mmCIF file of C-alpha atoms and ligand atoms in Angstrom:
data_model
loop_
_atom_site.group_PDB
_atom_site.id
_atom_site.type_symbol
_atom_site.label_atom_id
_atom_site.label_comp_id
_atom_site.label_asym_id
_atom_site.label_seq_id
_atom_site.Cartn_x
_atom_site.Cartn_y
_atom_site.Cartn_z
ATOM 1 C CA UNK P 1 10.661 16.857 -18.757
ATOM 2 C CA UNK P 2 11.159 13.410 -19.738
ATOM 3 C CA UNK P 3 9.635 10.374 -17.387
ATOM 4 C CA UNK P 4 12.396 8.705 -16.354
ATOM 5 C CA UNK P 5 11.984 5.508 -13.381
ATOM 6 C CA UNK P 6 9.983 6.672 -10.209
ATOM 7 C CA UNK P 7 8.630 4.688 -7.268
ATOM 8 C CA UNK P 8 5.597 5.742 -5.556
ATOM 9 C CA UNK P 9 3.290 3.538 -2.973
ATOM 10 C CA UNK P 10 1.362 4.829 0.137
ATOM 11 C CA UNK P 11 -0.639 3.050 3.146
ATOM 12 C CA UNK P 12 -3.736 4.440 4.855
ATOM 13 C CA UNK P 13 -3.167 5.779 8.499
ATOM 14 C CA UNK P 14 -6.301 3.803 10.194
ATOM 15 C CA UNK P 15 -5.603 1.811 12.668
ATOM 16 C CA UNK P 16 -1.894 0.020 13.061
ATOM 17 C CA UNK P 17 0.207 -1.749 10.254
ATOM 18 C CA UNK P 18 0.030 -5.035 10.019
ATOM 19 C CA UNK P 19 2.153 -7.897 8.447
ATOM 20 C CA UNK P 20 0.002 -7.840 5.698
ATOM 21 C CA UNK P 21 1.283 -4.251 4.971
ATOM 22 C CA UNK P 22 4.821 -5.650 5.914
ATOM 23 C CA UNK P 23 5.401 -8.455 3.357
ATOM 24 C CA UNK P 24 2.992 -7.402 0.842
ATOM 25 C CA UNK P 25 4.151 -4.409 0.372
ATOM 26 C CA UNK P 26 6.844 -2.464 2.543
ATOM 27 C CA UNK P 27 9.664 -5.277 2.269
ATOM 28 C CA UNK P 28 9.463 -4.467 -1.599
ATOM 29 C CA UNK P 29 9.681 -0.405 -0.845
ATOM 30 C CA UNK P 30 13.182 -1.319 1.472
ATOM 31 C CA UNK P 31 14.545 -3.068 -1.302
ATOM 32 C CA UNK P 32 13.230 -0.586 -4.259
ATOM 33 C CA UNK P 33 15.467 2.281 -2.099
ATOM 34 C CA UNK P 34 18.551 1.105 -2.691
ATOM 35 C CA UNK P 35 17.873 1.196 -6.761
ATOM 36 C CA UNK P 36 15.537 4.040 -7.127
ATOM 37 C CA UNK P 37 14.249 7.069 -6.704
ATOM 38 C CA UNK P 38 11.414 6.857 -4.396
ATOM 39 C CA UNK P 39 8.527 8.322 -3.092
ATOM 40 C CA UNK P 40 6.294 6.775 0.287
ATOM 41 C CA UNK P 41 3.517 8.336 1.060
ATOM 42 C CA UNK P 42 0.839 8.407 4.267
ATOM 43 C CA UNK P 43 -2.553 8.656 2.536
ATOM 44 C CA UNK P 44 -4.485 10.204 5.005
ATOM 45 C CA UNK P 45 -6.917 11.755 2.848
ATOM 46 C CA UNK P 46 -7.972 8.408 1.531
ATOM 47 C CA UNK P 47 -8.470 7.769 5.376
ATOM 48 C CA UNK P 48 -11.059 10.415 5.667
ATOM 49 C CA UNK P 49 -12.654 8.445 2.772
ATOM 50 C CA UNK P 50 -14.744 7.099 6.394
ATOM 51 C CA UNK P 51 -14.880 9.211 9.253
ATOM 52 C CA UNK P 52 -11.773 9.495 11.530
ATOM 53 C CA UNK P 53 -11.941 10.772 15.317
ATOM 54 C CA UNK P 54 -9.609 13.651 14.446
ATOM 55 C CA UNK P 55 -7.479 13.039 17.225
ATOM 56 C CA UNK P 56 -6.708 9.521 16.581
ATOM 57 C CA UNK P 57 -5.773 10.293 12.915
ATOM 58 C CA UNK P 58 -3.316 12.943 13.981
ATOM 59 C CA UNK P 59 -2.000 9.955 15.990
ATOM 60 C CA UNK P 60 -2.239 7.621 12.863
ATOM 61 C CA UNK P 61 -0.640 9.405 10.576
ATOM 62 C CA UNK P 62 2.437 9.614 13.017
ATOM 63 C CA UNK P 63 2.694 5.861 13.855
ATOM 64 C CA UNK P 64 2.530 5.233 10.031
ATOM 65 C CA UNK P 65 5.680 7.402 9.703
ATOM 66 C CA UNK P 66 7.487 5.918 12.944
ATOM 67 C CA UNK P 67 6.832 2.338 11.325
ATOM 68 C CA UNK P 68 7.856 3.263 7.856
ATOM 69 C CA UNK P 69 11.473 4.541 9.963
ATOM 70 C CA UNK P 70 11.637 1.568 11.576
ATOM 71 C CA UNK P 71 11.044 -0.874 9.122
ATOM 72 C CA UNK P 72 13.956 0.228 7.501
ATOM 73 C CA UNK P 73 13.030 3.238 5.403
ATOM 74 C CA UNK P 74 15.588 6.036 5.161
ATOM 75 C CA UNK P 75 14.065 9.691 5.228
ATOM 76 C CA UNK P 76 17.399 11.138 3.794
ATOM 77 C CA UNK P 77 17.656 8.299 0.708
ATOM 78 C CA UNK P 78 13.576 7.919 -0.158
ATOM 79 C CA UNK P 79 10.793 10.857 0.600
ATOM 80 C CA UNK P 80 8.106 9.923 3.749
ATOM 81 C CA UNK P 81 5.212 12.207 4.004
ATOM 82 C CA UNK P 82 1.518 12.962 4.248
ATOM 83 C CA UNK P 83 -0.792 13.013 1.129
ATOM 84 C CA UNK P 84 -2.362 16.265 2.480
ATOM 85 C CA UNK P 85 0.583 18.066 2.372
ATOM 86 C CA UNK P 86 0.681 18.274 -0.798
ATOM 87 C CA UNK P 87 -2.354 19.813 -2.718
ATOM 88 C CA UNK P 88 -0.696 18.736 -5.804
ATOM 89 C CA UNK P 89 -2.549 14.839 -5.245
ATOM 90 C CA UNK P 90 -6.244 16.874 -4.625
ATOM 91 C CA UNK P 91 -6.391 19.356 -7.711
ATOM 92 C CA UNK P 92 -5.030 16.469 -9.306
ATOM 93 C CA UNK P 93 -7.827 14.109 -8.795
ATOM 94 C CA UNK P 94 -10.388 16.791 -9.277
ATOM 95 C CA UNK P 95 -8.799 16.809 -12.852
ATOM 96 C CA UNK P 96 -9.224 12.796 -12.680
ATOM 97 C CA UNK P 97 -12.742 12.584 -11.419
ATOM 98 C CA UNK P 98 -13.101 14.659 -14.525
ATOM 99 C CA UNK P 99 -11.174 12.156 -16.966
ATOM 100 C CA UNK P 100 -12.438 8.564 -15.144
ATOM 101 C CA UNK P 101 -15.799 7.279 -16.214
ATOM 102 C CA UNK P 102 -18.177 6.177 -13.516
ATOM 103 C CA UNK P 103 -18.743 2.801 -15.435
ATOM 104 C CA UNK P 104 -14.804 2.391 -15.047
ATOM 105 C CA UNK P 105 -15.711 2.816 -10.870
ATOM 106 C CA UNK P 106 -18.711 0.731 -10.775
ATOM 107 C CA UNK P 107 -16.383 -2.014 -11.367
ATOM 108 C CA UNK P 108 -14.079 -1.771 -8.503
ATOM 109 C CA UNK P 109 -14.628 -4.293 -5.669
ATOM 110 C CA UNK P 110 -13.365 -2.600 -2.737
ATOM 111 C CA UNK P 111 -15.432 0.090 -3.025
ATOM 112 C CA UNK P 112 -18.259 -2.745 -3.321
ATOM 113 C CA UNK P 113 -17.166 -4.616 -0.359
ATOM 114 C CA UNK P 114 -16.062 -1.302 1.839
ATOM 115 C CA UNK P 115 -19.616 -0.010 1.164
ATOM 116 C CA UNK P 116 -21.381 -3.400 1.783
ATOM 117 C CA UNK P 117 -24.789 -3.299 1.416
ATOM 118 C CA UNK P 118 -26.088 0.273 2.575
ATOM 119 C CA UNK P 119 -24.343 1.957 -0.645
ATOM 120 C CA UNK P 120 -26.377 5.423 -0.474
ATOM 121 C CA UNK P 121 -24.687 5.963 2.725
ATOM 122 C CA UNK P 122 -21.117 5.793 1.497
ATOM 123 C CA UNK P 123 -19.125 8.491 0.850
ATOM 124 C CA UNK P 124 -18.923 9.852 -2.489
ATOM 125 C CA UNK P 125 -14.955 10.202 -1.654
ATOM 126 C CA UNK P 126 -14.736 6.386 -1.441
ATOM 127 C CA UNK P 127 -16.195 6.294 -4.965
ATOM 128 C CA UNK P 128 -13.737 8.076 -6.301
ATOM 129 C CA UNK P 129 -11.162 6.903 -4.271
ATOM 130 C CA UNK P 130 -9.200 5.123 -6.849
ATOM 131 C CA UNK P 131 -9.118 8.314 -9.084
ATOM 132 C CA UNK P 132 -7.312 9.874 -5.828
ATOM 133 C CA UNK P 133 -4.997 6.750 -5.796
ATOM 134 C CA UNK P 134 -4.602 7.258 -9.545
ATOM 135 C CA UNK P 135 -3.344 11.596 -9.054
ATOM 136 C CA UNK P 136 -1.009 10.320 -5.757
ATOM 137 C CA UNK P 137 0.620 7.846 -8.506
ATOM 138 C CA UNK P 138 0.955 10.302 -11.422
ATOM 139 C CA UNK P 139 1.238 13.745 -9.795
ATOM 140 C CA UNK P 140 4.738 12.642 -9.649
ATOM 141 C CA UNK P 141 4.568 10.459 -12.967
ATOM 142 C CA UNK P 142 5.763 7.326 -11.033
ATOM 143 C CA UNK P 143 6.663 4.415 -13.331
ATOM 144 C CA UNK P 144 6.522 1.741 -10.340
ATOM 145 C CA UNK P 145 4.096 1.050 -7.583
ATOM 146 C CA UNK P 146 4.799 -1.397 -5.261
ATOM 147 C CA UNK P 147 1.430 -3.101 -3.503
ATOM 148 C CA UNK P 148 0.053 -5.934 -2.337
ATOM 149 C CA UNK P 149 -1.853 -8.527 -4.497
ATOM 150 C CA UNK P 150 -5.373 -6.186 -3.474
ATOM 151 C CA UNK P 151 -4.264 -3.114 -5.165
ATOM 152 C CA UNK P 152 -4.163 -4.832 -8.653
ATOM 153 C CA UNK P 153 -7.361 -3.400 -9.647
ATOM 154 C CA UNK P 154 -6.636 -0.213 -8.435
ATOM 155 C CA UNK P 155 -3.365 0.207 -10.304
ATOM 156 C CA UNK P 156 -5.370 -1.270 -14.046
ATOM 157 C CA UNK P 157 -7.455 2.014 -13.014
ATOM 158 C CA UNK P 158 -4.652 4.220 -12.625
ATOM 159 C CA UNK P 159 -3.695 3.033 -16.413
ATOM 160 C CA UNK P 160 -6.303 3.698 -18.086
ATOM 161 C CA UNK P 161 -6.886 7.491 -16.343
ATOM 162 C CA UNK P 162 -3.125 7.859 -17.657
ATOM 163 C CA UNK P 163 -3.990 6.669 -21.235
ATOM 164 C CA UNK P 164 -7.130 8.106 -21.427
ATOM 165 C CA UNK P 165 -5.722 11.514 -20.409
ATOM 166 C CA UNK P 166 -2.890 11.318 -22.856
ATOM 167 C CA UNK P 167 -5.670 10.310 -25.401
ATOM 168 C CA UNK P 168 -7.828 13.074 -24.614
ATOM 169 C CA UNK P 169 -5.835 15.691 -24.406
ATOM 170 C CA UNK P 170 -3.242 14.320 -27.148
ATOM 171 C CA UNK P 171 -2.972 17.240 -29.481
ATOM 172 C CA UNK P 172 -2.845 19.635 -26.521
ATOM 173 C CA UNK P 173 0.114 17.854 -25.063
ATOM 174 C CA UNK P 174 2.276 17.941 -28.179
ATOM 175 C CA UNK P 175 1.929 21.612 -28.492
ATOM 176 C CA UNK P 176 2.943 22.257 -24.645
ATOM 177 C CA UNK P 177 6.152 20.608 -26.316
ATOM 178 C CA UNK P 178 5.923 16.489 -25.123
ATOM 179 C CA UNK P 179 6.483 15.585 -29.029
ATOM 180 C CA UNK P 180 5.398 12.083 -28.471
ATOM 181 C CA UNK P 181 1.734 12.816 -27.254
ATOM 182 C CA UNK P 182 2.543 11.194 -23.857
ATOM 183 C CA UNK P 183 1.849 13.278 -21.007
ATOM 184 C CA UNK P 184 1.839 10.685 -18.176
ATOM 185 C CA UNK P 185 3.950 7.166 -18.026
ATOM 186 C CA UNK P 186 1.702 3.630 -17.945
ATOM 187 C CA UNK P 187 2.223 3.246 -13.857
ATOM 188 C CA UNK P 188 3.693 -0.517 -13.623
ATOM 189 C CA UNK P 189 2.313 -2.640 -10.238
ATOM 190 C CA UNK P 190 5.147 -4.600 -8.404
ATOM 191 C CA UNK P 191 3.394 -7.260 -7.045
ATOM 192 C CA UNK P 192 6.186 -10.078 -6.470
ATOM 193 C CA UNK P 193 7.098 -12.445 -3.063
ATOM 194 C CA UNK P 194 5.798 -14.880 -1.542
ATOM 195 C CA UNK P 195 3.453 -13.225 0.338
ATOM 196 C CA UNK P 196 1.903 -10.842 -2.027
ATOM 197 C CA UNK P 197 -1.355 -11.651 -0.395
ATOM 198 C CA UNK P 198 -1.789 -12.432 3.166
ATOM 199 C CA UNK P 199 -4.374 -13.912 4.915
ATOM 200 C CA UNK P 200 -6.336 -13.672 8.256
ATOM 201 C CA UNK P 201 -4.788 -16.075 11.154
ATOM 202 C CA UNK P 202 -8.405 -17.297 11.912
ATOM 203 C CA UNK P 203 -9.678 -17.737 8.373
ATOM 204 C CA UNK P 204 -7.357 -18.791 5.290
ATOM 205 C CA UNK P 205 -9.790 -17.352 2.663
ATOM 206 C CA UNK P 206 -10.356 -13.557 4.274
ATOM 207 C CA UNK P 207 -7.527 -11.056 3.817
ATOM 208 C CA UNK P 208 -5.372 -9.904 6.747
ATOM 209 C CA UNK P 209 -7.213 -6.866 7.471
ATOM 210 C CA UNK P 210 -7.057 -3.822 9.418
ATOM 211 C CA UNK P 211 -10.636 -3.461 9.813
ATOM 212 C CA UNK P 212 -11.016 -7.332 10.708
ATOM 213 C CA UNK P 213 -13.027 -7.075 14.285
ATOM 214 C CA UNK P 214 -10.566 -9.694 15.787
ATOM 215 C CA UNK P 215 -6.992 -8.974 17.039
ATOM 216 C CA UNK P 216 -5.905 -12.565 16.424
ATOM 217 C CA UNK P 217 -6.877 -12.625 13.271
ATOM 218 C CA UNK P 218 -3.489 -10.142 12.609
ATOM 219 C CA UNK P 219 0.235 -9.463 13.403
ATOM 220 C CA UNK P 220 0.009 -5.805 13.820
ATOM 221 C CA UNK P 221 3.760 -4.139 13.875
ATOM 222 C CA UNK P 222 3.860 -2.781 17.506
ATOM 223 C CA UNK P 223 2.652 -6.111 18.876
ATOM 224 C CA UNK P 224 5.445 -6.663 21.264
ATOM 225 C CA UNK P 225 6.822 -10.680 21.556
ATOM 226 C CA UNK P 226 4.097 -12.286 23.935
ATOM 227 C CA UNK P 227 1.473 -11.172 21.907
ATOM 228 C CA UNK P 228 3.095 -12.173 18.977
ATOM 229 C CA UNK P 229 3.575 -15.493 20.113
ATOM 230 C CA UNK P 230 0.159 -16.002 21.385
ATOM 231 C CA UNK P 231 -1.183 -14.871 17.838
ATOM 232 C CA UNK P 232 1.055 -17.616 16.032
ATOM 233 C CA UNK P 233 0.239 -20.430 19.129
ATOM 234 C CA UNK P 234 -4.092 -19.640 18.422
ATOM 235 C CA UNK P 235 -3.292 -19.313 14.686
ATOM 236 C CA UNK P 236 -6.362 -21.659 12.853
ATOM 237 C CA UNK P 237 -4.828 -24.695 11.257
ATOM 238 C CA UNK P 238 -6.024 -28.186 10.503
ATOM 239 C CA UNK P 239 -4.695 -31.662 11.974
ATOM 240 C CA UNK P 240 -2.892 -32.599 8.889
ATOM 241 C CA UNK P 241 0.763 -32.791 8.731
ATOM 242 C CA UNK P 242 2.902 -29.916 6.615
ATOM 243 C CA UNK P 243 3.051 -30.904 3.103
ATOM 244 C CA UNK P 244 6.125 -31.770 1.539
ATOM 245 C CA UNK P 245 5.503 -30.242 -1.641
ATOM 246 C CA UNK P 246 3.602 -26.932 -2.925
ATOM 247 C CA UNK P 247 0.878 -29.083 -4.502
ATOM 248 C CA UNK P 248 -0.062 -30.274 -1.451
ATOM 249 C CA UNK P 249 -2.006 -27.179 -0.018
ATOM 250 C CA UNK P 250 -4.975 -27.999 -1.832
ATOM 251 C CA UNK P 251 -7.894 -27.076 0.395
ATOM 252 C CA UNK P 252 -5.671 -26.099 3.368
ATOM 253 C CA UNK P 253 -5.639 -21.981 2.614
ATOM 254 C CA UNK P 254 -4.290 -22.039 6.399
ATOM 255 C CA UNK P 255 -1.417 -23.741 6.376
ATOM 256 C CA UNK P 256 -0.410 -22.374 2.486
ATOM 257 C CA UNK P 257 -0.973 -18.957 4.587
ATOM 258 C CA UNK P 258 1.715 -19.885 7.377
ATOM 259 C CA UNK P 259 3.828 -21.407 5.118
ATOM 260 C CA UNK P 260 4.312 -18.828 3.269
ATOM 261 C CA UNK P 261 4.391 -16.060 6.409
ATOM 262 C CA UNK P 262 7.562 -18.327 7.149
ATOM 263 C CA UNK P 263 9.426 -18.159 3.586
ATOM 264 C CA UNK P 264 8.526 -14.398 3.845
ATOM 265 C CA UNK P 265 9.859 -13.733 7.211
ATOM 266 C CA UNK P 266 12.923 -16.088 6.936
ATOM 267 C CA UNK P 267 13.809 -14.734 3.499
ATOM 268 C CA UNK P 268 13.334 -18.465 2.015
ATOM 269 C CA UNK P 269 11.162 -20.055 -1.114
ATOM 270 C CA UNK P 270 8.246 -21.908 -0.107
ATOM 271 C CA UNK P 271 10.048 -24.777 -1.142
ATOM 272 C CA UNK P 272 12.853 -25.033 1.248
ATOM 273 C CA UNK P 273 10.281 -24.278 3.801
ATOM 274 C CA UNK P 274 8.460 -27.380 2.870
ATOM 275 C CA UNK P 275 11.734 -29.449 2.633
ATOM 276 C CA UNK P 276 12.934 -28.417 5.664
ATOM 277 C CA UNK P 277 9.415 -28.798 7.561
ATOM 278 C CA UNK P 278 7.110 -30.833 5.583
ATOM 279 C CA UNK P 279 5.551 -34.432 7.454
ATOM 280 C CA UNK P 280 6.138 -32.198 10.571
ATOM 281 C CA UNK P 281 3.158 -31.338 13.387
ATOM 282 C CA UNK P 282 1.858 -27.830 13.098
ATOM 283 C CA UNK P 283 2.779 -27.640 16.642
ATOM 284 C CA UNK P 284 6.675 -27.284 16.253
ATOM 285 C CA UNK P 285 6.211 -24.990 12.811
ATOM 286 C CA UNK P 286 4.228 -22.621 14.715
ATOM 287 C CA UNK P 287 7.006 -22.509 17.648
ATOM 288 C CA UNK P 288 10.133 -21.935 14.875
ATOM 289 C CA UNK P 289 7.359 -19.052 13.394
ATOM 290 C CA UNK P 290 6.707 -17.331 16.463
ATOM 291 C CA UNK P 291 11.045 -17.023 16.893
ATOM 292 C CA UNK P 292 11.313 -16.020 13.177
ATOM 293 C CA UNK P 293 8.315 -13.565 13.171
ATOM 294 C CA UNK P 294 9.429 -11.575 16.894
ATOM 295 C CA UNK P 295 12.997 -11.365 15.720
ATOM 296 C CA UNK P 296 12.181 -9.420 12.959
ATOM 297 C CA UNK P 297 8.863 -7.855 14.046
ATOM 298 C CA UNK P 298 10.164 -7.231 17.534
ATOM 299 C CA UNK P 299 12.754 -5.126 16.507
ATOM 300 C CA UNK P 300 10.188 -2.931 14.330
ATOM 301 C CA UNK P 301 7.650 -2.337 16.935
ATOM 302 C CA UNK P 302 10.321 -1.373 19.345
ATOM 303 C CA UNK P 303 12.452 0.956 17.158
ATOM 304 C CA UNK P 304 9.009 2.479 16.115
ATOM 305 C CA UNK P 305 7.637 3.107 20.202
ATOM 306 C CA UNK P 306 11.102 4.533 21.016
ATOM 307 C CA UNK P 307 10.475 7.015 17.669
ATOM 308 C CA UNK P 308 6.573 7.849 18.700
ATOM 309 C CA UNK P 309 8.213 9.565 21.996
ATOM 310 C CA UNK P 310 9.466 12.165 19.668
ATOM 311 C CA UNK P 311 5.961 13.646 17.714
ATOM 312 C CA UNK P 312 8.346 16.843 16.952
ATOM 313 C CA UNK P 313 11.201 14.755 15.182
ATOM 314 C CA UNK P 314 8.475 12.612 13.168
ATOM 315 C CA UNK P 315 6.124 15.998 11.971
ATOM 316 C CA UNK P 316 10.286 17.381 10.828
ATOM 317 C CA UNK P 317 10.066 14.115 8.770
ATOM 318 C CA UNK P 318 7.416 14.678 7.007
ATOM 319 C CA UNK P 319 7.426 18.246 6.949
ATOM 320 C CA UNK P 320 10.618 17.916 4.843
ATOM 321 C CA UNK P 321 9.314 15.334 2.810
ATOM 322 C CA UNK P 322 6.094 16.930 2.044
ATOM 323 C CA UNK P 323 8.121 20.081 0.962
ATOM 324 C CA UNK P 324 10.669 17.700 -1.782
ATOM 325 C CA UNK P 325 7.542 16.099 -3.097
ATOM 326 C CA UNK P 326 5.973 19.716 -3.499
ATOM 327 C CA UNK P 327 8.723 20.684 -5.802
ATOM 328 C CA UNK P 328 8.214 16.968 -8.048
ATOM 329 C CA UNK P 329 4.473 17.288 -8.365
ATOM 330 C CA UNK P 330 4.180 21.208 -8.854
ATOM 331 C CA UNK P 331 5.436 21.709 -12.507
ATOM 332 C CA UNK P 332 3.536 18.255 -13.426
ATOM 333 C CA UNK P 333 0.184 19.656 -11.749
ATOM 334 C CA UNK P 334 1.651 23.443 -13.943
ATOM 335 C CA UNK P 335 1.563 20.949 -16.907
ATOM 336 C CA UNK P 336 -1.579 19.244 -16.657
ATOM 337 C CA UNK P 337 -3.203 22.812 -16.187
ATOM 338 C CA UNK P 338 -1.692 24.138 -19.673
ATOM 339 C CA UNK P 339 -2.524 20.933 -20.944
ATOM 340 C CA UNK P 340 -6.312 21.143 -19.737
ATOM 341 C CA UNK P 341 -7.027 24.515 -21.124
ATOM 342 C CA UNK P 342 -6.847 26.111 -16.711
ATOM 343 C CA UNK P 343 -5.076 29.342 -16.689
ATOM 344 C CA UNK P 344 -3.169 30.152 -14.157
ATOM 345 C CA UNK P 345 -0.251 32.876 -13.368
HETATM 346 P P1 TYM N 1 -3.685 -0.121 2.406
HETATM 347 O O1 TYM N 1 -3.421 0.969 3.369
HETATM 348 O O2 TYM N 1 -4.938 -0.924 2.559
HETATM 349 O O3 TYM N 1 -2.486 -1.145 2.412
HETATM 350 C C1 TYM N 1 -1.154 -0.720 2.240
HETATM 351 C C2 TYM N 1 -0.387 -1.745 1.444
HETATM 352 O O4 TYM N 1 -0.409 -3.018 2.076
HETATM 353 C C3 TYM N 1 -0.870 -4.013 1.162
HETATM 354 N N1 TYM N 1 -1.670 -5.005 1.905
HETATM 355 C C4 TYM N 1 -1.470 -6.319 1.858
HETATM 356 N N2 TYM N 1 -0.560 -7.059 1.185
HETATM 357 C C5 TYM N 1 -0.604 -8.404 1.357
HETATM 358 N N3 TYM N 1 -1.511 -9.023 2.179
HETATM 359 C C6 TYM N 1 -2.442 -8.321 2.862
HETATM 360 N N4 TYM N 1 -3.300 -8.935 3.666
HETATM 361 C C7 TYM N 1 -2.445 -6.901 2.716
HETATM 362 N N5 TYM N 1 -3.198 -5.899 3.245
HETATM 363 C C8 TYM N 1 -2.715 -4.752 2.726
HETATM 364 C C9 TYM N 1 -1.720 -3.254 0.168
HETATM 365 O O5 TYM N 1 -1.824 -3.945 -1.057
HETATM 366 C C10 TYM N 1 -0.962 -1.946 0.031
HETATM 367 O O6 TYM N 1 0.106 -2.084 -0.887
HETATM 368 N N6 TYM N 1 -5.259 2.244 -1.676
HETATM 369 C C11 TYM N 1 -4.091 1.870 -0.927
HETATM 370 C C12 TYM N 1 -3.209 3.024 -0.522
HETATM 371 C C13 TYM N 1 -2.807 3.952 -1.601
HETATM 372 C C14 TYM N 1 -1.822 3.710 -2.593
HETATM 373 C C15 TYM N 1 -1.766 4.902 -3.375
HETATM 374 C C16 TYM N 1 -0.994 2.622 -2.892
HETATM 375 C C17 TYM N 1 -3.301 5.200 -1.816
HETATM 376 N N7 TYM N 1 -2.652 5.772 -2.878
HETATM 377 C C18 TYM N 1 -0.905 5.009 -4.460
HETATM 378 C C19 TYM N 1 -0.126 2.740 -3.979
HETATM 379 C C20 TYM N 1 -0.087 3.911 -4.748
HETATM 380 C C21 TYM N 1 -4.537 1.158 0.327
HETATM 381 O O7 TYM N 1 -5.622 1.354 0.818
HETATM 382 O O8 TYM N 1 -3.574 0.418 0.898
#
């Protein structure tokens, strides 16, 4: 069982996906496809994390899946399914809440800024969220994770669970036959593009955010081409021309953050953005945007509406995926058991 390259990444099913999820993260899972051997997941159990109306997460989960399709990624070439499908990524982070030390969590800041200020009322599973996050990763001993710029912390986590365990269990491992004393690979975060973080359309410094309490502060993925438009047209900006050179965002987060929606969508470096735009009004950037951003968001939202009619084909989807990922994670989750001391027959 040697660890050879693996991609794994996953998006919570709460509410719709967003650009943010788009260009931070799912353009880099398209292209990853075509080289490797993948792994996308639907982390619904790190939705329940807060409470879910039932009903709407069973309709979550299913518009995650339709929007993964329709962005472009292939059930037959990469596996799409839902976390909780797969026991393998619970027993796993049992065995992880176990290994993780709580000093290691304290230091998170999502968990600090998802909890805000009434912490006793928080769930204990978003506390140990990451070490959830950390089993999805290496129940399948992924070597690559593709994220946005917010899941860096997250993914150092996820490192030192995997060193730690190979630490802790070291002599253990090399007599269940891994001569090297490595158990699980380092996971690697692919964080690259230009728009590895993006931000809110009403305030440059706040992530775009599902939870954000204002529509137009986000391009969500089944926004159809008015609304799109109308997002880009109210989009905050400032009366300043568009720089003609990178070093000239300083103190302008929202037009770096427009900018650099454009390079993403268009497929081009800030720089020839700026070339081709900068000294220009903010009025006739935000028009070419709004035709850049529907003709490739358009198409997305559509394709994934026209795939939401069919709730039987997308549960097939993920049925079948859940069932190849079961037969990946099962002799690592075997493994970690012998490894760990558990019997089991
Ligand atoms: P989630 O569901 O919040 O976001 C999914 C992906 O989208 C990226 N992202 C962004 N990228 C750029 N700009 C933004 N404004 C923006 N907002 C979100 C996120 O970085 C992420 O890549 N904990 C994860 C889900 C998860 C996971 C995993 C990821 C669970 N297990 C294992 C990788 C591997 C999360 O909540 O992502």
């Amino acid at each position: 069982m040697t660890i050879s390259p693996r991609v794994f990444s996953g998006m919570q099913p709460t509410g719709s996906l967003h650009l943010g999820n788009y260009l931070g993260a799912m353009v880099n899972w398209i292209k990853m496809q075509e080289t490797h051997e993948c792994i996308y997941c639907v982390v619904d159990l790190h939705a329940i994390t807060v409470w879910q109306d039932p009903a709407e997460l069973r309709t979550a989960i299913r518009q995650v899946t339709a929007a993964y399709i329709a962005a472009g990624l292939d059930p037959k070439k990469s596996i799409l399914f839902n976390q909780s499908q797969v026991s393998a990524h619970a027993e796993l982070a049992w065995v992880f809440n176990c290994v993780a030390r709580l000093g290691w969590l304290n230091r998170m800041t999502q968990f600090k800024e998802k909890a805000g200020k009434d912490r006793e009322q928080a769930s204990v599973g978003l506390y140990a969220y990451p070490n959830l996050m950390a089993a999805d990763i290496l129940a399948y001993r992924a070597t690559h994770v593709p994220v946005g710029e917010d899941q860096k912390q997250h993914l150092e986590l996820a490192r030192d669970i995997a060193q730690k365990f190979n630490n802790d269990f070291r002599e253990s491992i090399i007599a269940q036959g891994f001569a090297d004393g490595v158990f699980f690979p380092q996971p690697e975060p692919v964080i690259t593009g230009p728009a590895t973080r993006v931000m809110s359309l009403r305030d440059g410094t706040k992530k775009m955010s599902k939870s954000d309490p204002s529509d137009l502060s986000r391009i969500n993925l089944t926004d159809d081409a008015d609304t799109i438009a109308k997002k880009i047209q109210k989009a905050k900006t400032d009366a300043d021309p568009i720089p003609t050179e990178d070093g000239g965002f300083q103190g302008r987060p929202e037009a770096e953050n427009l900018v650099g929606i454009y390079a993403a969508l268009a497929d081009q470096t800030v720089e020839t953005v700026l070339k081709d735009f900068g000294g220009q009004q903010f009025s006739a950037f935000k028009k070419a945007l709004a035709e850049v951003a529907t003709d490739r968001l358009g198409r997305i939202g559509g394709e994934a509406r026209r795939l939401m009619a069919d709730s039987a084909a997308i549960d097939a989807v993920l049925a079948d995926g859940s069932a190849r990922a079961r037969t990946i994670a099962q002799p690592v989750i075997d493994h970690v058991k012998d490894i760990a001391g558990l019997i089991r027959s």
